[in-house]
Amino acid sequence: MERTINTHTATKIGEEITVKGWVNARRNMGKIAFLDMRDRTGILQTVVVPAELDNASKDLVEGIRPEYVLEIKGIVQERGEKQKNDLMATGTVELLAKEIKVLAEAQTLPYELGSDIHMDTYLENLPFNLRSEKATAVFKIQSALIAGYRKKLDEKDFTEFQCPKIVAMATEGGANVFNVDYFGHKAYLAQSPQFYKQKMVSVFERVYTTGSVYRAEEHDTNRHINEYTSLDFEMGFIKNQNDVMEMIYSVIKSMMDEVKATCQDEIKLLEVTMPEFPENPPQMKLKEAQKVLEDEYGEKGATKEPDFEPHQEKLMGEYTKKKFKSDFLFVTHYPVEKRPMYTMPDAEDPGYTMSFDLLFRGMEIVTGGQRIHDYDMLVESMKKFKLDPKDFEYYLMAFKYGMPPHGGIGMGLERVTWQLLGLDNIKQATLFPRDRVRIDEPLSKK
Amino acid sequence: MERTINTHTATKIGEEITVKGWVNARRNMGKIAFLDMRDRTGILQTVVVPAELDNASKDLVEGIRPEYVLEIKGIVQERGEKQKNDLMATGTVELLAKEIKVLAEAQTLPYELGSDIHMDTYLENLPFNLRSEKATAVFKIQSALIAGYRKKLDEKDFTEFQCPKIVAMATEGGANVFNVDYFGHKAYLAQSPQFYKQKMVSVFERVYTTGSVYRAEEHDTNRHINEYTSLDFEMGFIKNQNDVMEMIYSVIKSMMDEVKATCQDEIKLLEVTMPEFPENPPQMKLKEAQKVLEDEYGEKGATKEPDFEPHQEKLMGEYTKKKFKSDFLFVTHYPVEKRPMYTMPDAEDPGYTMSFDLLFRGMEIVTGGQRIHDYDMLVESMKKFKLDPKDFEYYLMAFKYGMPPHGGIGMGLERVTWQLLGLDNIKQATLFPRDRVRIDEPLSKK
């Protein structure tokens, strides 16, 4: 008999169906047992009355514990009005079990699934904890975010490409890279797909890529992970960075729209407030924003720094909400020395660049800008940054043979997820987080 | 003035428009110059008559060479009947230039774009060569293949997840892994997302992931690359491996459908014969296929081997085409010792497994099968493979707490592209190939 998934049971009152899933919880009421059966679509209450079961099934019932995987044949029945209110989570129908098969047993659980646990315990038992309703909701939403990202870029005629992660040199300078032994040669794990996506602009004009990037940062805080998913795009024939800002804003809207369209239950469960998208998101130069920090929040000396402190990002988030009623703020024109060598300087504002960060509720989630497209200018910039153009010959080749004005962005998928859901730690928004002391299991165990 | 992309010019006869792109070729006819302007949508012939140009543009014309990036304002005009036949590639309309701006210059090219070159020259000048019509077509099709892959799985209620590439132990045994220095600890680059996708079955039942995987193989042949894109899925609650085979067949059909729907020009350019999808693709056990090799092709001793030789795969491709009129052949039931320890043995055919390869035109493009879902059975299998279950505690955790019957596949995106397009070397189907001697530039240069 074909399997019925839990969300489809409500339309099958009186019918005999077969469900398959995990025992999310078991409750005994004298001789009757209630099994909350979980599948990918939700939870269904199953009533197990010995007299209704065939003989083989009767013998099984006592041994069934949470996380057993079962196949249950039974009759769908409406739940009483009182029960509907009692246990909303399990819906308006239940299954009266007739026949039970054990597809897989489960050992005694370390603790009840979904318990409030410390981060270390969460990571230690991750393959188990990911089954909890909350964790599942987080990564369902993450999946929707990336789908929404691709949807908008496909619509805008971008071409997806596959970007290598093993690289011969560090993209962004050389600090914080992981070394790989490549047949006896030194290689690195890419910190970003930057050089490749720029090369691809000369092939497809508009490109995007998604995949792992690496930062060998020693810090182990609630905002650090060492391998994360970077969503990147790059577009050619722009007038200036404003075209990039416009594009990323519409992309983020598409990401949030996809979450709204496909994750209503998850939004409710995690109590997420989805952002609004006013037509013209506020934007200001870094200098102006720092002036606000000094004048309105007493952050003395803010204007003398090349970037925000994390607590200042938060203050700017408050300010943006209060002043512009917006969750988003584009901060532009970071100083030349704070941005990579390929960043386009602003001809009209010497010392500053055509770059931006996008703050979402007081946290930077996107970094982007216009890039230098002129070969000679790029070579000069490398020299100013004390880099040897000889080391970049392969990258420079794209510029040697005609590169249009272009720009793009990089965005951390886990960071967006983390900030949207208001989670405590970015590791809760990272499926299998790698940190300073742990790759799945603690490194000290090795 | 807004930019018109080349494919939109045909509907604008008599109008003034602005196009932006690269000079694909330049031809001089006395005082008149023809510039074939390339953008992401195709090529447009531009006619440059000095008398029609403004003064600033006049001075530029002589210096314009292939790969210059230009912005040209002009009038769209119909091409003469004769010319339409002469130069089909540049379409039925042309642009009469009025105003030309140079957005970026190009140095002298190493050779004409699209020249017939040796693989070493191809790789050496890759950022340049990728702009050629043929290379662009290959990677446009590759992008469609991955889009078609996701489309079908999304439709079938699979959830995408992000899989880490830094792992603490080798998934498939331990040979051929790249080592990473992870804060002084030894780590590896993942050979496959296998363990993670199995864990995710206990979260979402049906999952897929796409991303880089690594094989530190010393070989440098036309079929080896060291970093490639693996398309993986895994599905729970299967009856047996047939469910997986049915799913992957429909997924591959979706991939090919997407190519057909979005890449007609590329199919024509590369002279691709798209495969047919008969409702029931042929399948046979490895033993049976080997018997065919012995009986029909004189491959003595084939039945005594645990797998095909590459030339035997080709012969099976011929046989499949002749006998079943199919481009596809599922070969099932590989011997236990040839498959990883997590492969489900066939209870009815001792020594063999519930596994399969999918051959496409005589080359394996997919490996898949049913996995062991029972904890005790998996532990026993590890021991038989001389592996210590203690090393796999994290992986085993998913099985300890109830894992449904499941199976899945892995498929190399570059290999599918290579085989579909009939290219000489898999490096032509890999955007930025890493091989034994090269990461972008030759390793010997370092």
mmCIF file of C-alpha atoms in Angstrom, chain A residues 85 108 131 139 180 215 283 295 367 384 386 425:
data_model
loop_
_atom_site.group_PDB
_atom_site.id
_atom_site.type_symbol
_atom_site.label_atom_id
_atom_site.label_comp_id
_atom_site.label_asym_id
_atom_site.label_seq_id
_atom_site.Cartn_x
_atom_site.Cartn_y
_atom_site.Cartn_z
ATOM 1 C CA ASN A 85 -7.776 22.309 21.510
ATOM 2 C CA THR A 108 17.613 5.025 24.514
ATOM 3 C CA ARG A 131 15.849 16.195 14.102
ATOM 4 C CA PHE A 139 17.478 24.613 7.930
ATOM 5 C CA VAL A 180 46.334 22.122 1.703
ATOM 6 C CA ARG A 215 38.518 31.495 7.135
ATOM 7 C CA GLN A 283 21.858 54.648 2.371
ATOM 8 C CA ASP A 295 26.278 62.980 17.614
ATOM 9 C CA THR A 367 29.773 43.238 1.352
ATOM 10 C CA LYS A 384 50.044 50.293 -3.684
ATOM 11 C CA LYS A 386 52.498 45.941 -1.722
ATOM 12 C CA ASN A 425 24.961 31.637 17.982
#
